[in-house]
XYZ file of C-alpha atoms in Angstrom:
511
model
C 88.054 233.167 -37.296
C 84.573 233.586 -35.755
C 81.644 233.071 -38.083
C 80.204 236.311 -39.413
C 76.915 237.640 -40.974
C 76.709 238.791 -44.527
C 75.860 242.753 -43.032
C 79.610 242.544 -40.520
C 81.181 243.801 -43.689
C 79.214 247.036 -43.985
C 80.591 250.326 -42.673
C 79.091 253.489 -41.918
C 78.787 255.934 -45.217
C 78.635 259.272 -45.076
C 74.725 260.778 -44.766
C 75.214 261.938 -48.815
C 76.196 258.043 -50.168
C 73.311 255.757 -50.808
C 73.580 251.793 -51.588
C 70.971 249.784 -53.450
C 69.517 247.341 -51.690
C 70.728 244.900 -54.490
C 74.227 245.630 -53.929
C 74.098 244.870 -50.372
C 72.662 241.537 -50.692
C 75.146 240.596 -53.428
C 78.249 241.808 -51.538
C 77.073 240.368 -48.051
C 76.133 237.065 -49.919
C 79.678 236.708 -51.117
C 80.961 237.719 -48.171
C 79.421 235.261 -46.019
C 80.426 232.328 -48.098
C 84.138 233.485 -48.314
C 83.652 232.991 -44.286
C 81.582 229.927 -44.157
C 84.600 228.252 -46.362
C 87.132 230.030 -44.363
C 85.471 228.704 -41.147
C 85.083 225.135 -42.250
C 86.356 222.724 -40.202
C 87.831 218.845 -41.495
C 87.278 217.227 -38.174
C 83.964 216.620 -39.693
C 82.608 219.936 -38.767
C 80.174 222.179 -40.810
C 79.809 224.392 -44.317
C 77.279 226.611 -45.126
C 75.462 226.201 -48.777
C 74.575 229.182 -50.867
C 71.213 228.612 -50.086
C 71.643 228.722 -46.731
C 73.590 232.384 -46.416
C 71.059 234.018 -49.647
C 67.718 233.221 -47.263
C 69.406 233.999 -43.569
C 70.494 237.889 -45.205
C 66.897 238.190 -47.125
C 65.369 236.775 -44.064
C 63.656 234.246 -45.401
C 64.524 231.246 -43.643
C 66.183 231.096 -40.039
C 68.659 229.062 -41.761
C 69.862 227.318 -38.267
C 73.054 226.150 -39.712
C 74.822 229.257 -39.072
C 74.578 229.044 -35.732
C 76.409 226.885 -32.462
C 73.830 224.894 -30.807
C 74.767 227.239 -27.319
C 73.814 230.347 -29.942
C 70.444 228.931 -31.082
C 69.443 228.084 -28.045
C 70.179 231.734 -26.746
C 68.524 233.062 -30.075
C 65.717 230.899 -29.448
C 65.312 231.671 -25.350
C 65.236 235.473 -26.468
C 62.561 234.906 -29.533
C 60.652 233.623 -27.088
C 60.995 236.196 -24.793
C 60.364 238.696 -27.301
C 57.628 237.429 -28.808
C 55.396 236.625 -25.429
C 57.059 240.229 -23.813
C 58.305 238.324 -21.056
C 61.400 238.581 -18.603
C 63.941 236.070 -19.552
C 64.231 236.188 -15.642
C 61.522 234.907 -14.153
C 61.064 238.886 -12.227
C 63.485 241.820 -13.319
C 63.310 244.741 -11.122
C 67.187 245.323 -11.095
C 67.934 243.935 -7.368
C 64.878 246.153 -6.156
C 63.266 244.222 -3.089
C 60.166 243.430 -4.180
C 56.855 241.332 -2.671
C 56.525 239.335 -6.119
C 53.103 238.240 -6.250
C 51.486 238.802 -2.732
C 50.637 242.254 -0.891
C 51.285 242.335 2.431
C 47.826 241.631 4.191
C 47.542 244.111 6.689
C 49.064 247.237 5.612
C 47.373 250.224 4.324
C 48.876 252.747 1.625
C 48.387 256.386 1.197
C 48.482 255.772 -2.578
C 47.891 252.674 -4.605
C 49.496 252.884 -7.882
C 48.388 250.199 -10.828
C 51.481 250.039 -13.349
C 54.909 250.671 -12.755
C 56.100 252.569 -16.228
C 56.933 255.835 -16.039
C 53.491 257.842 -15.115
C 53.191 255.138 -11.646
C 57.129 255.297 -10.835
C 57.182 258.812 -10.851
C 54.470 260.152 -9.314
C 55.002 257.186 -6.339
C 58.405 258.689 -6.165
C 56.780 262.183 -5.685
C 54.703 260.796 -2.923
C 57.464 259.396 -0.906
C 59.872 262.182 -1.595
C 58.019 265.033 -0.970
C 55.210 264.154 0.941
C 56.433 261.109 2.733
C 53.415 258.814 1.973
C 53.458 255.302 1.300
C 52.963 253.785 -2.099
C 52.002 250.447 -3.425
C 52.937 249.681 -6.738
C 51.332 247.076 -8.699
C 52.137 245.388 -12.389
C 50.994 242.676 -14.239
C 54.275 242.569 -15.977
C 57.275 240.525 -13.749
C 59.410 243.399 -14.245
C 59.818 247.233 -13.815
C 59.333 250.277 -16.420
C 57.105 249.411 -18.261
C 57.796 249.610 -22.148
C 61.066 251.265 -21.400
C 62.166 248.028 -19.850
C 65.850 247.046 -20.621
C 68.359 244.263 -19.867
C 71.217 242.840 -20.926
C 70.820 239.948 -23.045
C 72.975 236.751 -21.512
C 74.695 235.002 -24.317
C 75.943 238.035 -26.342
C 76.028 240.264 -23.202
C 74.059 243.457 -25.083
C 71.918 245.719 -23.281
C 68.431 245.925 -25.310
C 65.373 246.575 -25.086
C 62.047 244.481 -24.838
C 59.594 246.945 -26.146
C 61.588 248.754 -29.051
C 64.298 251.263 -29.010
C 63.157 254.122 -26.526
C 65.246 257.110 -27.246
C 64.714 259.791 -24.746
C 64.983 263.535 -25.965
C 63.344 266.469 -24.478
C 63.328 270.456 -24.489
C 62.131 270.237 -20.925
C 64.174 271.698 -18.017
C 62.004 270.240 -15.224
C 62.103 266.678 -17.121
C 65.769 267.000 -17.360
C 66.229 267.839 -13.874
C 64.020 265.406 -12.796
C 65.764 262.535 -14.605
C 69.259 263.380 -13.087
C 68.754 263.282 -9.677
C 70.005 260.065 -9.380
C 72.743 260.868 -12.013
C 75.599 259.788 -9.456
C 73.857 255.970 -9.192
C 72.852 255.942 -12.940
C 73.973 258.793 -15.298
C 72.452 259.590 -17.799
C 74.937 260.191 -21.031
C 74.343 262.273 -24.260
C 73.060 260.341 -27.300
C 72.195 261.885 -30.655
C 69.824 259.405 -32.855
C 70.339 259.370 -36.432
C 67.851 256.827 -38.648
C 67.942 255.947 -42.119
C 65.724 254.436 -44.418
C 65.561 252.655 -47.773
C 63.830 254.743 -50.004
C 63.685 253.670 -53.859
C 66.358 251.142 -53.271
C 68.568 254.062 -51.312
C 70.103 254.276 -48.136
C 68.874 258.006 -47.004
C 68.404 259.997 -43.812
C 65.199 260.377 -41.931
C 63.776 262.305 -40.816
C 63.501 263.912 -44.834
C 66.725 266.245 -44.880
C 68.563 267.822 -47.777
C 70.229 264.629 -48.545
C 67.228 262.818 -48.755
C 65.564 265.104 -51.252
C 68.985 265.035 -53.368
C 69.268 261.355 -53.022
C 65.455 260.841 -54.204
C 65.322 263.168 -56.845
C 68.293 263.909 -58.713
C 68.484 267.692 -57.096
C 71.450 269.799 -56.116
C 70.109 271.620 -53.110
C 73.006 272.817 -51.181
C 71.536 275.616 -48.445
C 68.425 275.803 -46.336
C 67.200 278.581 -48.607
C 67.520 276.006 -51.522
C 65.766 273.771 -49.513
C 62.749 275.905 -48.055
C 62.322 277.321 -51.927
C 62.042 273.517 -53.068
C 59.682 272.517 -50.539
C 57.678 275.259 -51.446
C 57.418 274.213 -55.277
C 55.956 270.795 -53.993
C 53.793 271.576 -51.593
C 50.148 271.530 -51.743
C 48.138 273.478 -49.109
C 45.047 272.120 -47.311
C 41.781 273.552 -48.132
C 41.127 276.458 -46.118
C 44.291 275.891 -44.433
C 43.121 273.440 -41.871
C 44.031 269.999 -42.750
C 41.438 267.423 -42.173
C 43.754 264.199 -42.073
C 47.318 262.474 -41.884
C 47.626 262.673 -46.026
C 46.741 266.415 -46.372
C 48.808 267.574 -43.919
C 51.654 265.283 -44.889
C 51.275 266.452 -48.782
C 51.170 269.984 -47.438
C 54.173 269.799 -45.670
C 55.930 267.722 -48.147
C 54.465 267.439 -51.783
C 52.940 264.421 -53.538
C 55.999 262.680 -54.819
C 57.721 262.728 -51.392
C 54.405 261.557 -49.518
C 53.892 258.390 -51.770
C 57.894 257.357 -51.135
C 58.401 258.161 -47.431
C 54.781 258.354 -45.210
C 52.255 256.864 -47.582
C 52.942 252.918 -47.484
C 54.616 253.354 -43.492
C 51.432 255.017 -42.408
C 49.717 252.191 -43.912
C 51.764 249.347 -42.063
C 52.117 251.650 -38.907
C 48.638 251.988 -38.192
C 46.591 249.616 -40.912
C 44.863 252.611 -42.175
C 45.026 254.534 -45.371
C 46.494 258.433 -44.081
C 43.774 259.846 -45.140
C 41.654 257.884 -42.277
C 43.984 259.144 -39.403
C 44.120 262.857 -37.931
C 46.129 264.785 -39.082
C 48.355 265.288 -35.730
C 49.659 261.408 -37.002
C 51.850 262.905 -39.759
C 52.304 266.872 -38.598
C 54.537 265.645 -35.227
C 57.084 264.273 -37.820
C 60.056 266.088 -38.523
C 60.993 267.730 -41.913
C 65.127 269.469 -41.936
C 65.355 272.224 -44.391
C 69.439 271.450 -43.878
C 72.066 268.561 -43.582
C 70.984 267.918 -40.017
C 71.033 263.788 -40.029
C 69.524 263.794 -36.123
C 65.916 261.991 -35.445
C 65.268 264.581 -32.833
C 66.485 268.325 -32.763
C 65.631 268.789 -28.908
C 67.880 270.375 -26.367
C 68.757 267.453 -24.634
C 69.127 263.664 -25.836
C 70.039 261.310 -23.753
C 70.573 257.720 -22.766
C 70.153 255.870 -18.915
C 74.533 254.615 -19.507
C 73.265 251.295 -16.975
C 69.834 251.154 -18.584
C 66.491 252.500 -18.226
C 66.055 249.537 -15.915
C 68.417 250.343 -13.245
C 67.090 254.173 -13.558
C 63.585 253.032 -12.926
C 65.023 251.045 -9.834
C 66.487 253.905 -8.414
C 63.313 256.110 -9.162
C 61.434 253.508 -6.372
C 64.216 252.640 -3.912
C 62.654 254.504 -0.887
C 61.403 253.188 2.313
C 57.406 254.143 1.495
C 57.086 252.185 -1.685
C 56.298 248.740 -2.387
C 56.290 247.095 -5.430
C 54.909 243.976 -6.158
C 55.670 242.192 -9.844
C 53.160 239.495 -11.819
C 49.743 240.855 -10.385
C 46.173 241.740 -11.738
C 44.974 244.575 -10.225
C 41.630 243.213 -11.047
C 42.103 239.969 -9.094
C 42.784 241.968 -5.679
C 40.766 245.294 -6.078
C 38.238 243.902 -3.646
C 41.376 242.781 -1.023
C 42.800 246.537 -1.463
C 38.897 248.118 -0.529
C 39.945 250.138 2.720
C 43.540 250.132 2.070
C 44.144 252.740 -0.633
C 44.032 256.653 0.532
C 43.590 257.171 -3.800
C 43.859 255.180 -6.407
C 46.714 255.919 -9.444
C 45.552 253.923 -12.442
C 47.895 253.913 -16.121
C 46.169 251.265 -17.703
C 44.076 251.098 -20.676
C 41.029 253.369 -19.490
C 38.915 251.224 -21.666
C 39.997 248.024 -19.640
C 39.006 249.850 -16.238
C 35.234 250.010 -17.206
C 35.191 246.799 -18.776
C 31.945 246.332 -17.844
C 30.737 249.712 -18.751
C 29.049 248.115 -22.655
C 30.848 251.328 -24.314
C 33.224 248.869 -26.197
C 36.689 248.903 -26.473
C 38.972 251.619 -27.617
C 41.439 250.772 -30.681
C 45.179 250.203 -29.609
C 48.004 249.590 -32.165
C 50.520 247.159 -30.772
C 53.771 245.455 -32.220
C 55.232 241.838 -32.589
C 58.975 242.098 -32.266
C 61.141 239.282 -34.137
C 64.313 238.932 -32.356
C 67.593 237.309 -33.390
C 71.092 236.947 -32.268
C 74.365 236.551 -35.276
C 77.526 236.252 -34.386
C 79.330 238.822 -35.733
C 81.782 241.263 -33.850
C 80.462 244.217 -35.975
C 77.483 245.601 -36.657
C 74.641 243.695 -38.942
C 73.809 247.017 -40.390
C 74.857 250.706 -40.522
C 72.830 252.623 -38.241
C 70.810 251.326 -34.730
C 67.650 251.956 -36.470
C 66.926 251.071 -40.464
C 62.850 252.017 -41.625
C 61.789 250.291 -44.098
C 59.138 252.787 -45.170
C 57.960 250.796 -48.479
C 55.764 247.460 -49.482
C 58.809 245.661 -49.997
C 59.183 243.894 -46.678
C 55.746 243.743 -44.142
C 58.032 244.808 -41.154
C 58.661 248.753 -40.474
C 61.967 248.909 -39.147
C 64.995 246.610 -37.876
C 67.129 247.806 -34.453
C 70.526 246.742 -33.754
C 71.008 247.630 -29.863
C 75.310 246.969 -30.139
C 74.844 250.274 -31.626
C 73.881 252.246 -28.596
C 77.443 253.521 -26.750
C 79.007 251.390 -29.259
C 78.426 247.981 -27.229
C 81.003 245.328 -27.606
C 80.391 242.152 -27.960
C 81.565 239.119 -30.340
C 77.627 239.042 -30.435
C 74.877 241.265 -32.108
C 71.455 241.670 -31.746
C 68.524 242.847 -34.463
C 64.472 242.883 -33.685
C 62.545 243.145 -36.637
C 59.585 245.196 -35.602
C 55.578 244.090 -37.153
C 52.809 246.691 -36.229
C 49.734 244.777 -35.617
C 46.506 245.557 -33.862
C 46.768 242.316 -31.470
C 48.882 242.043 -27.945
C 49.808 244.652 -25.701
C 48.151 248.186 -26.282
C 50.992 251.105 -27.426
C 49.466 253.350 -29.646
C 45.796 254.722 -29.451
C 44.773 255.027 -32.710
C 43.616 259.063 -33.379
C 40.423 259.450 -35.205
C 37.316 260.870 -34.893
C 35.509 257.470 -33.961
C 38.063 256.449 -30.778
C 38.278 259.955 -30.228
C 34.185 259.851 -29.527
C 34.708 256.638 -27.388
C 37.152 258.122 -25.462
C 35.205 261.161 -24.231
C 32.700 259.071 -23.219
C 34.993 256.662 -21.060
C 36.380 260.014 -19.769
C 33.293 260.828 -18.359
C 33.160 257.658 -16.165
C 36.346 258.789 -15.346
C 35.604 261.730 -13.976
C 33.036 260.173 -11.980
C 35.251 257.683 -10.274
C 37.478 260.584 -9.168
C 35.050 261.958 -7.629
C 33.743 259.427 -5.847
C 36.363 256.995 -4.881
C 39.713 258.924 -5.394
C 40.553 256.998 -8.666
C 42.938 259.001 -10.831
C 43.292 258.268 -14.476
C 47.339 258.799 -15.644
C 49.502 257.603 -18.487
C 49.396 257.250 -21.843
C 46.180 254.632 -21.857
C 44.891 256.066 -19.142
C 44.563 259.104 -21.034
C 43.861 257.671 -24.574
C 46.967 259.598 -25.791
C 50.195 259.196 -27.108
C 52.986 260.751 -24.653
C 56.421 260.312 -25.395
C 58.788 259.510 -22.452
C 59.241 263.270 -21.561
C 55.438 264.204 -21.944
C 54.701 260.966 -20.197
C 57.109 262.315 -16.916
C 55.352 265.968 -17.439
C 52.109 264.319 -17.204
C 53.075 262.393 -13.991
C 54.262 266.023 -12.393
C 51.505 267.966 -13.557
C 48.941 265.641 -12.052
C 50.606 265.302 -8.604
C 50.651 269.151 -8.749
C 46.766 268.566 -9.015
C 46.143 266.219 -6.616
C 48.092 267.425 -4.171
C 47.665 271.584 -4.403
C 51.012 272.297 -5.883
C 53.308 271.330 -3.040
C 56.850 272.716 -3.022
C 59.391 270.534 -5.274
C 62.982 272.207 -5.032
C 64.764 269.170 -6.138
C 63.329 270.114 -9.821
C 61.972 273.485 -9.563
C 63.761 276.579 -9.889
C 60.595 278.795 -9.138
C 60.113 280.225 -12.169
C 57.006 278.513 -12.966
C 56.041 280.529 -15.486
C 58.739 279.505 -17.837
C 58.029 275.795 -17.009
C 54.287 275.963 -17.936
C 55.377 277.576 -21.734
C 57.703 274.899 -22.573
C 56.145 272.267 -23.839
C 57.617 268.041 -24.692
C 58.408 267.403 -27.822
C 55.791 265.403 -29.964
C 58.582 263.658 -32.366
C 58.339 260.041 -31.234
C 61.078 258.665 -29.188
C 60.022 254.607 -30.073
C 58.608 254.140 -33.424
């Protein structure tokens, strides 16, 4: 018998059971020493202590002993890996022919395109699709797609991600279409995301659903009329009915009592401000069911790359007019490019374009992922995604990728996730102050569009948080701008009006 974690013996319960987070420490701890004994072996192998299993399941200690030496060194290789956001490959682009770190000397491009996430794949796609230019795409990174960057993790064989769970989900039919082109190369499969949370020592669904309110407060609501008359009884409206920050808007969508257990103390690890210091768009984009509906997202279509977001992103640039080249600073060759670049396509951080502009810099949120592979041929806990929305524990959430299509392996893998305000930019941070900064970086902007055919795109660029459909939506819209609308059959069904109403879902699809 393989070696198992305390959490292998859990099982999915239904959305209405909750567990206490006691209980599941004291069953998993007595679980995991009924295998350690039943796994010890006389040729002067190994058994685990008490002490041991109690600080691996509270996460206190590493507790090494649990593991093969071939396992901690893969657990340690991908720790690393995690931690630094770096390719366990030295480049990953998913057998994509790539330059690496050089740029061919004497060739020109129609477009030069600075990051290869989604906003720079997509719109150098564009160019070489429909307009047959030539690209050159550029990232610092050693890999492809940006922070929807996948791959398949060696010594368990899981496919994960580097950057955090990205769940895609939109209600957009030119998004949709746009992501299954290539759907005979790398389909795209149906995925509905369900999250739960503990919540006053409970196991309960978020986003806040029926069963959450029952399981929190003793109630019997049993129909969405029930439900919309309770929320009603708890809510307190914002003065004048515009609410000036996260907390008022969150209190008047869901009352005091539900605010302090589920947004307050999350908003405050999330971000490392109090709610009422953030706009209020921070807690009005986050769903609240008025039914039994245990989904994280309630748009039309949600979805999953079935070979990875990876592989998608490598069909997205396999064309003849694009070049990508992996592990370069745009800044170190800007002044080798002068000449070479019809326009300019930049998705950085705007703030880091005009470095030397004295406006200071903008305020990013980022996150330090804590990586860790168990043995265990189940599943570590009962859902992919578990929030830990209270004080209890300084991380927000824990992922466990086998869950995604139901992975096999004899292998799992769980990232602890930290929000912190150093390494790689992910979230701008919405208030009034970075809001002010932004503007005025926008106007430099402008300015070096009109001057030198530099285009500002992407979630940085734009000092804005896009989720992965709004972030392709973007990417169309401003090729339609640049370029005068040209004719795209391959997602458009002319009826452009229609398009231009719907609009991406603002529910976020990685935190």
């Amino acid at each position: 018998m393989s070696t198992t974690t305390a959490a292998a013996t859990f099982k999915s319960y239904p959305q209405s059971q909750s567990i206490t987070m006691k209980k599941l420490l004291f069953i998993g701890t007595a679980f995991m020493m009924v295998f350690a004994i039943m796994n010890w072996k006389k040729d002067g192998g190994w058994m685990i202590n008490e002490t041991d299993v109690t600080n691996y399941v509270t996460g206190s200690d590493n507790s090494s002993s649990l593991r093969s030496s071939g396992l901690k060194k893969a657990a340690n290789l991908l720790k690393e890996a995690v931690l630094k956001s770096k390719t366990i490959n030295e480049y990953d682009s998913a057998g994509l022919p790539f330059q690496k770190k050089t740029i061919p000397s004497d060739k020109k491009y129609d477009v030069c395109i600075v990051g290869a996430g989604l906003s720079g794949a997509v719109i150098a796609e564009r160019y070489a699709s429909i307009l047959d230019k030539t690209s050159l795409v550029m990232d610092l990174r050693t890999h492809i797609g940006g922070n929807c960057y996948d791959f398949r993790e060696p010594h368990s064989g899981i496919m994960m991600n580097l950057y955090g769970a990205h769940l895609f989900h939109t209600s957009l039919d030119r998004v949709y279409k746009y992501i299954t082109k290539w759907q005979d190369s790398t389909p795209w499969k149906r995925y509905d995301h369900t999250v739960v949370g503990w919540l006053k020592d409970k196991l309960l669904p978020i986003p806040v659903n029926i069963n959450t309110v029952n399981g929190l407060f003793d109630s019997h609501i049993q129909t969405s009329a029930e439900m919309d008359e309770w929320l009603k009884s708890v809510q307190i409206p914002c003065e004048g009915g515009e609410c000036k920050n996260a907390e008022e808007m969150a209190v008047s969508r869901v009352g005091k009592d539900l605010f302090d257990t589920v947004f307050k103390t999350y908003t405050k690890k999330q971000w490392d401000k109090e709610p009422k210091e953030l706009d209020a768009l921070v807690t009005a984009r986050i769903p609240v069911r008025n039914d039994f509906d245990p989904r994280y997202f309630a748009d039309k279509y949600q979805l999953l790359p079935s070979k990875g977001y990876t592989a998608w992103f490598a069909q997205v640039l396999k064309h003849r007019n694009i070049d990508v080249v992996l592990g370069i600073d745009y800044f170190d060759v800007v002044k080798s490019l002068e000449g070479r670049c019809g326009k300019t396509i930049f998705t950085g951080p705007i703030d880091g374009y005009f470095a030397n502009s004295g406006l200071g810099k903008l305020e990013y949120r980022s996150i330090n992922f804590e990586a860790d592979i168990i043995q265990n041929k189940g599943f570590f806990q009962t859902h992919s995604v578990v929030n830990y929305p209270g004080p209890e524990v300084d991380f927000t959430r824990i992922v466990e990728y086998k869950h995604y299509f139901h992975q096999e392996s004899d292998y799992t893998v769980t990232v602890k996730e930290y929000s912190t305000d150093k390494g790689d930019p992910y979230y701008p941070v919405p208030n009034p102050a970075n809001h002010e900064l932004y503007e005025k970086y926008r106007e430099l902007a402008q300015k070096e569009e009109e001057q030198k055919n530099v285009y500002f795109v992407g979630r940085l660029a734009s000092y804005k948080y896009f989720n992965m459909d709004a972030a392709i939506d973007n990417a169309l819209n401003m090729f339609n701008t640049i370029e005068k609308h040209p004719s795209q059959p391959d997602i458009e069904d002319g009826n452009q009006e229609a398009q231009t109403q719907q609009k991406a879902s603002t529910v976020s699809d990685s935190v």
